[in-house]
Amino acid sequence: MLDNITNNLEQLGMGAIALAKLLLNLLALLTGLATILGLFGSQWWIFEVLDHPRFQYCLILAIAMIIGGIDRQKWSFLLGIPFALNLVAIVPLFFHPNLPVSSSIPLTILHANLDRDNRQYDRAIDYISSQKADLIFLQEATPAWLNKLNTGLKNYKLHTVLPLDNSLGIAMLVPTSASQNIEIVTSKVLYMPDYSPRPMIEAIVRREGKEIAILSTSTARGTNSKGASGFQKTEFDEVAKWSMNQQEEQKREVIAIGDLNSTSWSGRFRQFQADSHLVNSQLGFGLQTSWPAKLPSLFRLPIDHCLHSKSIRTVERVIGSDIGSDHLPLLVKLL
């Protein structure tokens, strides 16, 4: 009797293992297909979405290849092709670009998406207050959030703001004591393109006699809801034009920072980089995933970014702690 129970349990265990391996192989095959289709993101918005979770693709494919190798499944080594394609997109993020240092004065910028539904005001205010930034750009800034910031912050003050009850409100904060590193020349709210409902903040600052144009921006999500994916592409194109105008016509250095709803290895993002002549500050600092904030780092995506002119170097880049939002903050120090 006992032997029969033991045998049945062994058979159930073997069956469960076999089923798990089958499901893993199916998942790996789907992952390999998604890897290939993601390369054609410019053709269809769904392919564009598939272009983002490449690090997660790497994890799935690596596990499948290891298990397949242990079981001596020769076909599993074909998964090395999509694995390599994903790895090629990710590995450059771990190498610093050889950029010049154009200034001896650091410029520290904090970007944070507050999340309009976030009610953990004290947690966000404590985090912001603990930072030593020259400029702070906030997104999803509602009237309720600005009231809390206005009364809760002691070492920063509101400078340029457009609070909105939806997810499009924006704000720029500056230290209550004027920064010794930069001088703010102008700041304003603008829209790119002109008919966009999404406001951005443009700040022109002066550092060591040179002007820097800084843009706090948030682009649409790359889904097809009401043509959002196509509109995101339009926004990228408009910001790229703005960047080139600032660099070539105005002779300014450029920094663009914000929630771009795109990973740096996606085809759309890489095209934006090329068109704007900007460098991704993420290079040399690894994945630095920021969304969704509640998930472990391995399951998040890096969609909050800072890009800058080739004459600027990122010397520090940190993903901040949980402030109750669905995004984690981004702090960069630039020379």
Coordinates of C-alpha atoms in Angstrom, one line a residue:
M1 CA 0.0 0.0 0.0
L2 CA 2.7 2.4 1.0
D3 CA 4.8 1.5 -2.1
N4 CA 1.8 2.3 -4.3
I5 CA 1.3 5.7 -2.7
T6 CA 5.1 6.4 -3.1
N7 CA 5.0 5.4 -6.7
N8 CA 1.9 7.5 -7.4
L9 CA 3.6 10.5 -5.7
E10 CA 6.7 10.0 -7.8
Q11 CA 4.7 9.8 -11.0
L12 CA 2.8 13.0 -10.1
G13 CA 6.1 14.7 -9.3
M14 CA 7.6 13.6 -12.6
G15 CA 4.4 14.7 -14.4
A16 CA 4.5 18.1 -12.8
I17 CA 8.2 18.6 -13.7
A18 CA 7.5 17.5 -17.3
L19 CA 4.5 20.0 -17.5
A20 CA 6.6 22.8 -16.1
K21 CA 9.4 22.1 -18.7
L22 CA 6.8 22.1 -21.4
L23 CA 5.3 25.4 -20.3
L24 CA 8.8 26.9 -20.0
N25 CA 9.7 25.8 -23.5
L26 CA 6.4 27.3 -24.9
L27 CA 7.1 30.5 -23.0
A28 CA 10.7 30.6 -24.4
L29 CA 9.4 30.1 -28.0
L30 CA 6.9 32.9 -27.6
T31 CA 9.7 35.0 -26.1
G32 CA 11.9 34.3 -29.1
L33 CA 9.1 35.3 -31.4
A34 CA 8.4 38.5 -29.4
T35 CA 12.1 39.3 -29.6
I36 CA 12.0 39.2 -33.4
L37 CA 8.7 41.0 -33.8
G38 CA 9.9 43.8 -31.5
L39 CA 12.5 44.7 -34.1
F40 CA 9.7 45.8 -36.4
G41 CA 8.2 48.3 -34.0
S42 CA 8.0 51.0 -36.6
Q43 CA 5.5 48.8 -38.5
W44 CA 2.8 48.3 -35.9
W45 CA 2.2 49.6 -32.4
I46 CA 1.9 46.1 -30.9
F47 CA 5.4 45.3 -32.2
E48 CA 6.6 48.6 -30.6
V49 CA 5.2 47.4 -27.3
L50 CA 7.0 44.1 -27.7
D51 CA 10.3 46.0 -28.1
H52 CA 10.5 47.0 -24.4
P53 CA 10.8 44.0 -22.0
R54 CA 14.1 42.8 -23.5
F55 CA 15.8 42.3 -20.2
Q56 CA 12.9 40.0 -19.1
Y57 CA 13.2 38.2 -22.4
C58 CA 16.9 37.6 -21.6
L59 CA 15.9 36.0 -18.2
I60 CA 13.3 33.7 -19.7
L61 CA 15.6 32.6 -22.6
A62 CA 18.6 32.0 -20.3
I63 CA 16.5 29.8 -17.9
A64 CA 15.1 27.9 -20.8
M65 CA 18.6 27.3 -22.4
I66 CA 20.0 26.2 -19.0
I67 CA 17.2 23.7 -18.4
G68 CA 17.4 22.6 -22.0
G69 CA 21.1 22.1 -21.8
I70 CA 20.7 19.9 -18.6
D71 CA 18.1 17.8 -20.4
R72 CA 20.3 17.7 -23.5
Q73 CA 17.7 19.2 -25.8
K74 CA 19.8 20.3 -28.7
W75 CA 17.1 22.5 -30.2
S76 CA 17.1 24.7 -27.1
F77 CA 20.4 26.2 -28.1
L78 CA 18.6 27.9 -31.0
L79 CA 17.2 30.1 -28.3
G80 CA 20.7 31.6 -28.1
I81 CA 19.8 33.7 -31.3
P82 CA 17.0 35.7 -29.7
F83 CA 19.0 35.8 -26.4
A84 CA 21.9 37.4 -28.2
L85 CA 19.7 39.9 -30.0
N86 CA 18.3 41.1 -26.6
L87 CA 21.7 41.1 -25.0
V88 CA 23.2 43.3 -27.8
A89 CA 20.5 45.9 -27.0
I90 CA 21.1 45.8 -23.2
V91 CA 24.9 45.4 -22.7
P92 CA 25.9 48.9 -24.0
L93 CA 24.1 50.4 -21.0
F94 CA 26.9 49.1 -18.8
F95 CA 29.6 51.0 -20.6
H96 CA 30.4 54.7 -20.1
P97 CA 30.7 56.8 -23.3
N98 CA 34.0 58.7 -23.7
L99 CA 32.6 62.2 -23.4
P100 CA 34.3 65.5 -22.6
V101 CA 33.7 67.4 -19.4
S102 CA 32.7 70.9 -20.3
S103 CA 32.3 72.3 -16.8
S104 CA 33.8 72.1 -13.4
I105 CA 30.4 73.0 -11.8
P106 CA 27.9 70.2 -11.4
L107 CA 24.3 70.5 -12.3
T108 CA 22.0 68.2 -10.3
I109 CA 18.5 67.6 -11.5
L110 CA 15.7 65.6 -9.9
H111 CA 12.8 64.3 -11.9
A112 CA 9.8 62.7 -10.2
N113 CA 6.4 61.5 -11.4
L114 CA 4.2 62.2 -8.4
D115 CA 1.2 60.1 -9.6
R116 CA -2.1 62.0 -9.4
D117 CA -3.7 59.2 -7.4
N118 CA -0.8 59.0 -4.9
R119 CA -1.9 60.2 -1.4
Q120 CA 1.4 59.5 0.3
Y121 CA 2.3 63.2 0.4
D122 CA 4.6 63.1 3.4
R123 CA 6.7 60.3 1.9
A124 CA 7.3 62.2 -1.4
I125 CA 7.9 65.5 0.4
D126 CA 10.4 63.9 2.8
Y127 CA 12.3 62.4 -0.2
I128 CA 12.3 65.7 -2.2
S129 CA 13.5 67.6 0.9
S130 CA 16.4 65.2 1.5
Q131 CA 17.8 65.8 -2.0
K132 CA 20.4 68.4 -2.9
A133 CA 19.3 69.4 -6.4
D134 CA 19.6 72.6 -8.4
L135 CA 16.3 72.0 -10.2
I136 CA 13.4 69.7 -9.5
F137 CA 10.9 68.8 -12.2
L138 CA 7.6 67.1 -11.2
Q139 CA 5.0 65.4 -13.3
E140 CA 1.4 64.5 -12.6
A141 CA 1.3 67.6 -10.4
T142 CA -2.3 68.2 -9.3
P143 CA -3.6 71.3 -7.4
A144 CA -3.8 69.0 -4.3
W145 CA -0.1 68.1 -4.7
L146 CA 1.0 71.6 -5.1
N147 CA -0.9 72.7 -2.0
K148 CA 0.9 70.0 0.0
L149 CA 4.3 70.9 -1.5
N150 CA 3.8 74.6 -0.9
T151 CA 3.2 74.0 2.8
G152 CA 5.4 71.0 3.4
L153 CA 8.7 71.8 1.6
K154 CA 11.1 74.0 3.5
N155 CA 14.2 74.0 1.3
Y156 CA 12.5 74.2 -2.1
K157 CA 9.9 76.5 -3.6
L158 CA 7.5 76.5 -6.6
H159 CA 8.9 78.3 -9.6
T160 CA 7.1 77.4 -12.8
V161 CA 3.8 75.4 -12.4
L162 CA 0.8 74.3 -14.3
P163 CA -1.3 72.1 -12.0
L164 CA -4.0 70.0 -13.6
D165 CA -6.5 67.5 -12.2
N166 CA -5.5 64.9 -14.8
S167 CA -2.1 63.2 -15.2
L168 CA -0.6 66.1 -17.2
G169 CA 0.2 68.7 -14.5
I170 CA 3.8 69.9 -14.2
A171 CA 5.9 71.9 -11.9
M172 CA 9.5 73.1 -11.5
L173 CA 11.0 73.7 -8.0
V174 CA 14.1 75.6 -7.1
P175 CA 16.0 75.8 -3.8
T176 CA 14.8 78.5 -1.4
S177 CA 18.4 79.7 -1.3
A178 CA 19.6 80.5 -4.8
S179 CA 21.7 77.8 -6.4
Q180 CA 25.4 78.6 -6.5
N181 CA 25.9 76.4 -9.5
I182 CA 23.4 77.9 -12.0
E183 CA 21.4 81.0 -12.8
I184 CA 17.9 80.7 -14.2
V185 CA 17.5 82.9 -17.2
T186 CA 14.0 82.0 -18.2
S187 CA 11.4 79.3 -17.7
K188 CA 8.0 78.7 -19.4
V189 CA 5.4 76.2 -20.2
L190 CA 5.2 75.1 -23.8
Y191 CA 3.5 72.4 -26.0
M192 CA 5.1 70.2 -28.6
P193 CA 3.5 70.1 -31.0
D194 CA 1.4 73.3 -30.6
Y195 CA -1.9 71.3 -30.5
S196 CA -0.7 68.9 -27.9
P197 CA -2.6 68.7 -24.6
R198 CA 0.6 67.7 -22.8
P199 CA 2.4 70.7 -21.3
M200 CA 6.2 70.7 -20.9
I201 CA 8.6 73.1 -19.0
E202 CA 11.5 74.7 -20.8
A203 CA 14.1 76.3 -18.5
I204 CA 17.1 78.2 -19.8
V205 CA 19.9 78.3 -17.2
R206 CA 23.4 79.8 -17.3
R207 CA 26.4 77.9 -16.0
E208 CA 29.9 79.3 -16.2
G209 CA 28.7 81.8 -18.9
K210 CA 27.2 79.1 -21.1
E211 CA 23.4 78.6 -21.5
I212 CA 21.8 75.3 -21.2
A213 CA 18.2 74.6 -22.4
I214 CA 16.4 72.1 -20.2
L215 CA 13.2 70.4 -21.1
S216 CA 11.0 68.5 -18.7
T217 CA 8.8 66.3 -20.8
S218 CA 6.4 63.4 -20.6
T219 CA 5.4 61.6 -23.8
A220 CA 2.2 59.6 -24.5
R221 CA 2.2 55.9 -23.9
G222 CA 3.0 53.8 -27.0
T223 CA -0.3 52.1 -27.2
N224 CA -2.9 52.4 -29.9
S225 CA -5.5 53.9 -27.7
K226 CA -6.9 56.8 -29.7
G227 CA -3.7 56.8 -31.8
A228 CA -1.4 57.3 -28.8
S229 CA 1.5 55.4 -30.3
G230 CA 1.5 57.6 -33.4
F231 CA 1.3 60.7 -31.2
Q232 CA 4.2 59.5 -29.1
K233 CA 6.3 59.3 -32.3
T234 CA 5.1 62.9 -33.2
E235 CA 6.2 64.1 -29.7
F236 CA 9.6 62.5 -30.1
D237 CA 10.0 64.2 -33.5
E238 CA 9.0 67.6 -32.1
V239 CA 11.4 67.4 -29.1
A240 CA 14.2 66.3 -31.5
K241 CA 13.5 69.4 -33.6
W242 CA 13.5 71.6 -30.4
S243 CA 16.8 70.0 -29.4
M244 CA 18.5 70.7 -32.8
N245 CA 17.2 74.3 -32.8
Q246 CA 18.6 74.9 -29.3
Q247 CA 22.0 73.3 -30.2
E248 CA 22.5 74.7 -33.7
E249 CA 20.5 78.0 -33.8
Q250 CA 20.7 79.1 -30.2
K251 CA 24.1 77.6 -29.5
R252 CA 23.0 76.1 -26.2
E253 CA 23.7 72.8 -24.6
V254 CA 20.6 70.7 -24.1
I255 CA 19.1 68.4 -21.4
A256 CA 15.8 66.6 -21.8
I257 CA 14.4 64.8 -18.8
G258 CA 11.2 63.0 -17.9
D259 CA 8.9 60.1 -18.3
L260 CA 9.2 59.1 -21.9
N261 CA 7.2 55.9 -21.7
S262 CA 9.8 54.1 -23.7
T263 CA 12.9 52.0 -23.0
S264 CA 16.2 53.2 -24.3
W265 CA 16.8 50.1 -26.5
S266 CA 13.5 50.5 -28.4
G267 CA 13.8 51.4 -32.1
R268 CA 11.7 54.5 -31.6
F269 CA 13.9 55.8 -28.7
R270 CA 17.1 55.1 -30.6
Q271 CA 15.7 57.1 -33.6
F272 CA 14.8 59.9 -31.3
Q273 CA 18.4 59.9 -29.9
A274 CA 19.8 60.1 -33.4
D275 CA 17.5 62.8 -34.5
S276 CA 18.0 65.0 -31.4
H277 CA 21.8 64.5 -31.3
L278 CA 21.5 63.7 -27.6
V279 CA 23.3 61.1 -25.4
N280 CA 21.5 58.8 -23.1
S281 CA 22.6 59.4 -19.5
Q282 CA 21.8 55.7 -18.7
L283 CA 25.0 54.6 -20.5
G284 CA 27.4 53.3 -18.0
F285 CA 24.9 53.0 -15.2
G286 CA 23.1 49.8 -16.2
L287 CA 19.3 49.1 -16.3
Q288 CA 18.1 51.5 -13.6
T289 CA 14.5 50.4 -13.9
S290 CA 11.8 52.9 -12.7
W291 CA 8.3 51.5 -13.5
P292 CA 6.1 50.0 -12.1
A293 CA 7.6 51.1 -8.8
K294 CA 5.9 48.3 -6.8
L295 CA 7.5 45.5 -8.7
P296 CA 11.0 44.1 -7.9
S297 CA 13.8 45.7 -10.0
L298 CA 14.1 42.7 -12.4
F299 CA 10.5 43.1 -13.5
R300 CA 10.4 46.9 -14.0
L301 CA 11.2 48.9 -17.1
P302 CA 13.5 51.9 -17.4
I303 CA 11.2 54.5 -18.9
D304 CA 12.2 57.6 -17.0
H305 CA 15.2 59.2 -18.8
C306 CA 17.6 62.0 -19.0
L307 CA 19.4 62.8 -22.3
H308 CA 21.9 65.5 -22.9
S309 CA 24.3 67.1 -25.4
K310 CA 27.5 65.4 -26.3
S311 CA 29.4 68.2 -24.5
I312 CA 27.9 67.1 -21.2
R313 CA 28.9 64.1 -19.1
T314 CA 26.7 62.2 -16.6
V315 CA 28.8 61.6 -13.4
E316 CA 26.0 60.3 -11.2
R317 CA 22.7 58.8 -12.0
V318 CA 20.5 57.3 -9.3
I319 CA 17.0 55.8 -9.2
G320 CA 15.4 57.0 -6.0
S321 CA 13.3 55.4 -3.4
D322 CA 9.6 54.7 -3.4
I323 CA 7.5 57.9 -3.0
G324 CA 4.1 56.2 -3.3
S325 CA 4.0 56.8 -7.1
D326 CA 3.9 54.2 -9.8
H327 CA 7.3 55.6 -10.9
L328 CA 10.6 55.9 -9.0
P329 CA 12.4 59.2 -9.1
L330 CA 15.5 59.9 -11.2
L331 CA 18.4 62.0 -10.0
V332 CA 21.3 63.0 -12.3
K333 CA 24.5 65.0 -11.7
L334 CA 25.9 66.5 -14.9
L335 CA 29.2 68.1 -15.7

